[in-house]
Amino acid sequence: MALAKAKTMFATQEGPANALALNKDFSQVVIAGRNVFKVFLIESDAFVEVCNLRVGKNINLNFSCNDVAWNAYDENILATAATNGAVVVWNLNKPTRSKQEHVFNDHRRTVNKVSFHQTEPFWLLSGSQDGTMKCFDFRIKEVTRTFISKTESVRDVQFSPHQMHTFAAVSENGNVQLWDLRKPEKCLHQFTAHSGPIFACDWHPETSWLATASRDKTIKVWDLATINKPVCEHIIPTIASVGHIKWRPQRKYHIASSALVVDCSVNIWDVRRPYIAFASFNEHQDVATGVAWRGDPHVILSTSKDFTLYQHVFKDAARPESKANPQGIAFNSKGDMSFSCKISINPGTLSKLPNLLRKTPQHSDQFCSVTSSMHTFLSKAQKEVKCFLECARRYQLSGKPLAELCDHNAAVAKQLGRHQVSLVWGVVKTLYCTPNMGKVTDLQQTPSGKDSRDDPNITPGGASEAHNGTDLRHTDKNEKGEPNGVPQNEDNDTENEEPEQQDRNLSTIATGLAINQGDFFFGDGAEGEMDQLRIDDDQMSTEDMHQEWTLPTEAFNLRHEIEDRSPPPEQFPNHCAVEMFDVLPDEGNLILPLMDVIGLPRLSHWDPSEVIASALNKHAESSDVQTAASVLLVLGEKRTALIDEFKQEQWILGYLELLGRHKLWNTATQVIKHSWLPSITQLNQQSTTLPTNCETCSRPLRRSGWHCDNCRQWCGKCAVCNELVKGVFSWCQGCSHGGHLAHMHDWLQKHRLCPAGCGHACEYD
Amino acid sequence: MFTSDLTKLSVVSRALSQCGHFMLTEGYNPWDSKLERIKNTMGDHPDYLKLFLSTHNFILRGDGALPWDYRHYIAIMAAARHQCDYLVDIQKEMFLEHGGDSAWLQGLDCVPDKLRSLNEINKILAHRPWLLCKSHIIRLTKESNWSLAELVHAIVILAHFHSLASFVFGCGINDQDDPDAPVNNSKKILILGNVEPEVRVDQLMERMRTLSQREEEFSVEEQTQRFLRVDHRDQTIDIENSRVLKQTSGLGHFIEDTEFTYQDFQRRGETGDFPTFRVQDYSWEDHGYSLVNRLYNDVGNLLDAKFKKAYNMTYYTMGGNKDVDTSRFRRAIWNYIHCVFGIRHDDYDYGEVNQLLERSLKAYIKSTCCYPERVATRDFAQVLAEFEHSEKVHINLMVQEARMQAELLYALRVVMNHMK
């Protein structure tokens, strides 16, 4: 191959070039720009300047080139498109210093493109910003035909290599026009190819394809086999507006492109594999302004705004695909997983992949030997999903006293068989809803909760072990899905109780006693206490009062319902409960004295938040973010001390995402509304616009909500009073009639059917 | 997020009362009512108005990198640069409405450094955009923690409000305000004085006709001379004006360096330090759009549509004459504005500007572009006596858009240089 020895090289100029062109045997290159216009001989290791055309005493804007073309027959003829609207023909053979042969001043605006006919050496076509294309015959130095595109500007014109008289023109409004040279009055066919200006087009040298490149960041390949029915064969999305494209010679599916902004590389695409470039040349420091193949599929030349002219050879190209991650994995909301990977072309591997769902067609072409397979694994955990959905729907997160919410949610969880979760709710209720009297008094009695913890009388470790024993004996409903439920002993000695233990303890209680008995124990103890200690309270400092009594009032209501109860439990529900259990498994009342003796006076203010926090952490870590987030929501103000805000936000966001995946928009909105983190509440503050349409013409109302510019009449009148409704407009979902809130309300008190008389039985809640 | 919850009657009312900026309909926008005067003025050109409002609402309300209070504060800074208290007042109100910290309104000293650092490019963009350079962008991104997306959003807001201030003053909207206030007007010297129109409309039309028949070619020197000369005849006016009020309005705390104002891109006889900006090398359609859309999604389309509309809009009328091809006149105005900011179109003969735009009109256009605060309501009334009111508004729209495009071109070119 003649160019086998070509290598990557460059030459730096005094200014950026806007375009380049090669002569017919690819031995010379001309580059043209605002301040540069030169011809180079391409040697094997350097560019050698042959001629500088930017000479003469009268250098004007005719030298400022947007584009340059080299005549395919006459080695010495060049044409340029000037920014001032001139089309200039140059003759390198001219004996004078200035090689300018002729200037056509026929365009009124900048000329964007010039193009020589491939078989008729004297025909030159230009496309201009003024929206016209002109065909010049430079034997007679005249415009032979003018084609009016009826668009704002023509960005590129290219003769078809297959049909002598056909050329394609692309314009700023996204249209492609196909013209017959002999019929200047009307184009053969026109179609919209892109949603933005098209900057370049290129005919495929062998097939009937036309590639177009646009500002909308795509390259499209159109099959124009039947000229009236263009078919979009391929779309290549790119990362930036595409400025130039050129098909790669001898490679049917390859095309080179350069971007207009941002992306400085010259990319070679295989049209069958969009999204990732087949090869790219990253030598330029600024965007490339022109690309041209050197007649060989392995050598390409490009100019750039970084003032350089480069020759790139394929062996130095970067191969982005080799760096791309060949695997992908994704989960859906049901826990199904899909996995895709590149597979080797060896068909033997296929048999090993029984889950194969889809396989892209395999290409034999060596440049496109990419196949991938996708496997989908269905999750069996349908039950969990169902639980999640039900819980999300039925949990109550606000609007009621904490205790009721907890009860409700615990019941929901229990019904769905999630006993652990149910117990968490129970514990939350227990810890946060029981009267704080105990706390108040304890504060006075013992200086710190830790002291009492260390008290040997209580022996937390021993108690725990004991209870653990019971636990294993008495509970056989070891929740499945809790892998680490059993081995708990190692945590027993730490102060932070493992939440699981707590759950488990309670569950043992629950098996033996009524579920609310737990509350019973903890709740009423304090009640009794309260009465006794009221006097103490009064004597307490106001500050303490304040601190301790800011509980929601509902806590008191609860208390009154529970009247004669055992004296207080204590701060360590676990241990006490377990002890009770061990000693007198069945008789709640009998333990009263026991409790009194052991716990009460010593047990002091104990902050349950640690336990709750670790319980929630546990749930969140075992991928049950729902419980964690819901408990936080229900806890309201009390959550602040529990968990740091960042984690809270993560949980809520995680829950929201799950809800979103399951399309539980209502729940999600509730969560957002009741969440306390600014970053989350603001999710609901965005896009709060509800566009409405005119009731008569169904067009969107733009300027105001009650006047349609199109039909010039008021919209949204009240169906009752026929006045314009400004402000709250309430309407029936069924018939979409409505009006003032009050009017509709009154009307529906007395009537059943729609006030508009449409016969619909309106329904409001 | 709009949920089906809200379909329930009771919830609708609750939501409305709870949520301050919930808008029942797109049109129910409290902003709009405050923009009323601008809207009324632009209402002569409904097609344009629609595009203007959608852009305006998008950059203040739509998806974007900046939080709402920042957006409004940047708008305040931009409008304050031209002492446009009408816009500043509206934006202040919106700023507070969207949770802005009222302390910020005491001035630049009270805002976060990040916002404050924007002051420099606000000043430059407003008056001499060609001075903007890469180091400004680097300073903002490196030292003041601006991301490029935020910065481009800020630039769009700045450019939008600078040029909107031009429109507000150009059409005399600002001075319609509080009639009892000691009107700035009295202090303003009319830019135009009492000029007799140099060119009558019929003469103007005749000139346009002859221009379209004639084809000339000039040397590059001649072209450049013409480009430079376009501006010179007005300099006398500007010098007179420079005596005028060195700004006394109460907006000084939102800006710094009040002495910094427009300066002619290239003064007569001086060889400028700054190369002419060639539109053929960096155009809105090719580069500006691509870049702005990349860093600030969707705004490119809105701006693109708005620029196109402002450039191409015509009713084929001119001062009561019908079926006039106004394209040359419009192009002259557009290119003249770009020329004032040092932007040159290679394919334009700047001789046309001098033929088509009479001196008083040029003075008016240049003032609205560069010193909008000096334009008095009476200027609007006096300029182009033979033109219809709506045609004058049309000219102001072109001033606004051409100016905005010029600012954006400079700013985006610098951002692009920074990115590579």
Tab-separated table of N, CA, C and O in Angstrom, chain A residues 77 89 91 94 100-106 122 135-144:
chain	number	residue	atom	x	y	z
A	77	ILE	N	-6.534	24.037	-10.212
A	77	ILE	CA	-7.704	24.887	-9.943
A	77	ILE	C	-8.242	24.625	-8.544
A	77	ILE	O	-8.517	23.491	-8.164
A	89	VAL	N	-12.088	31.695	-7.465
A	89	VAL	CA	-11.397	30.600	-8.142
A	89	VAL	C	-9.920	30.961	-8.242
A	89	VAL	O	-9.575	32.100	-8.545
A	91	ASN	N	-5.950	29.807	-9.558
A	91	ASN	CA	-5.227	28.983	-10.504
A	91	ASN	C	-3.753	28.955	-10.099
A	91	ASN	O	-3.050	29.956	-10.175
A	94	LYS	N	-0.919	30.202	-12.408
A	94	LYS	CA	-0.759	31.588	-12.840
A	94	LYS	C	0.683	32.042	-12.634
A	94	LYS	O	1.284	31.772	-11.586
A	100	GLN	N	-5.050	34.495	-7.810
A	100	GLN	CA	-6.499	34.665	-7.880
A	100	GLN	C	-6.934	34.741	-9.332
A	100	GLN	O	-6.445	35.571	-10.090
A	101	GLU	N	-7.817	33.858	-9.709
A	101	GLU	CA	-8.220	33.805	-11.111
A	101	GLU	C	-9.505	34.594	-11.344
A	101	GLU	O	-9.601	35.402	-12.246
A	102	HIS	N	-10.486	34.322	-10.498
A	102	HIS	CA	-11.745	35.042	-10.709
A	102	HIS	C	-12.526	35.111	-9.406
A	102	HIS	O	-12.439	34.209	-8.574
A	103	VAL	N	-13.268	36.213	-9.262
A	103	VAL	CA	-14.102	36.366	-8.061
A	103	VAL	C	-15.554	36.488	-8.487
A	103	VAL	O	-15.885	37.329	-9.316
A	104	PHE	N	-16.371	35.617	-7.974
A	104	PHE	CA	-17.809	35.741	-8.224
A	104	PHE	C	-18.446	36.435	-7.019
A	104	PHE	O	-18.405	35.909	-5.907
A	105	ASN	N	-19.011	37.605	-7.260
A	105	ASN	CA	-19.646	38.314	-6.153
A	105	ASN	C	-21.159	38.188	-6.246
A	105	ASN	O	-21.884	39.165	-6.185
A	106	ASP	N	-21.624	36.989	-6.394
A	106	ASP	CA	-23.045	36.837	-6.644
A	106	ASP	C	-23.872	36.606	-5.384
A	106	ASP	O	-25.073	36.806	-5.394
A	122	PHE	N	-15.776	21.798	-14.863
A	122	PHE	CA	-15.955	23.254	-14.860
A	122	PHE	C	-17.160	23.698	-14.053
A	122	PHE	O	-17.490	24.857	-14.027
A	135	CYS	N	-24.765	27.666	-9.261
A	135	CYS	CA	-23.883	26.810	-10.027
A	135	CYS	C	-23.095	27.693	-10.991
A	135	CYS	O	-23.683	28.444	-11.775
A	136	PHE	N	-21.776	27.644	-10.873
A	136	PHE	CA	-20.922	28.473	-11.727
A	136	PHE	C	-20.291	27.603	-12.796
A	136	PHE	O	-19.960	26.446	-12.557
A	137	ASP	N	-20.149	28.204	-13.944
A	137	ASP	CA	-19.343	27.562	-14.974
A	137	ASP	C	-18.153	28.480	-15.180
A	137	ASP	O	-18.300	29.589	-15.689
A	138	PHE	N	-16.974	28.062	-14.756
A	138	PHE	CA	-15.900	29.045	-14.818
A	138	PHE	C	-15.160	29.074	-16.144
A	138	PHE	O	-14.146	29.723	-16.269
A	139	ARG	N	-15.706	28.384	-17.138
A	139	ARG	CA	-15.197	28.663	-18.479
A	139	ARG	C	-15.761	29.988	-18.944
A	139	ARG	O	-15.073	30.815	-19.508
A	140	ILE	N	-17.049	30.186	-18.652
A	140	ILE	CA	-17.640	31.452	-19.078
A	140	ILE	C	-17.688	32.451	-17.929
A	140	ILE	O	-18.186	33.558	-18.071
A	141	LYS	N	-17.204	32.060	-16.771
A	141	LYS	CA	-17.142	32.940	-15.604
A	141	LYS	C	-18.494	33.558	-15.287
A	141	LYS	O	-18.631	34.751	-15.087
A	142	GLU	N	-19.474	32.710	-15.231
A	142	GLU	CA	-20.814	33.211	-14.956
A	142	GLU	C	-21.580	32.227	-14.102
A	142	GLU	O	-21.288	31.028	-14.103
A	143	VAL	N	-22.585	32.776	-13.471
A	143	VAL	CA	-23.508	31.901	-12.766
A	143	VAL	C	-24.444	31.306	-13.797
A	143	VAL	O	-25.070	32.044	-14.556
A	144	THR	N	-24.487	29.989	-13.858
A	144	THR	CA	-25.394	29.417	-14.844
A	144	THR	C	-26.782	29.193	-14.254
A	144	THR	O	-27.770	29.342	-14.932
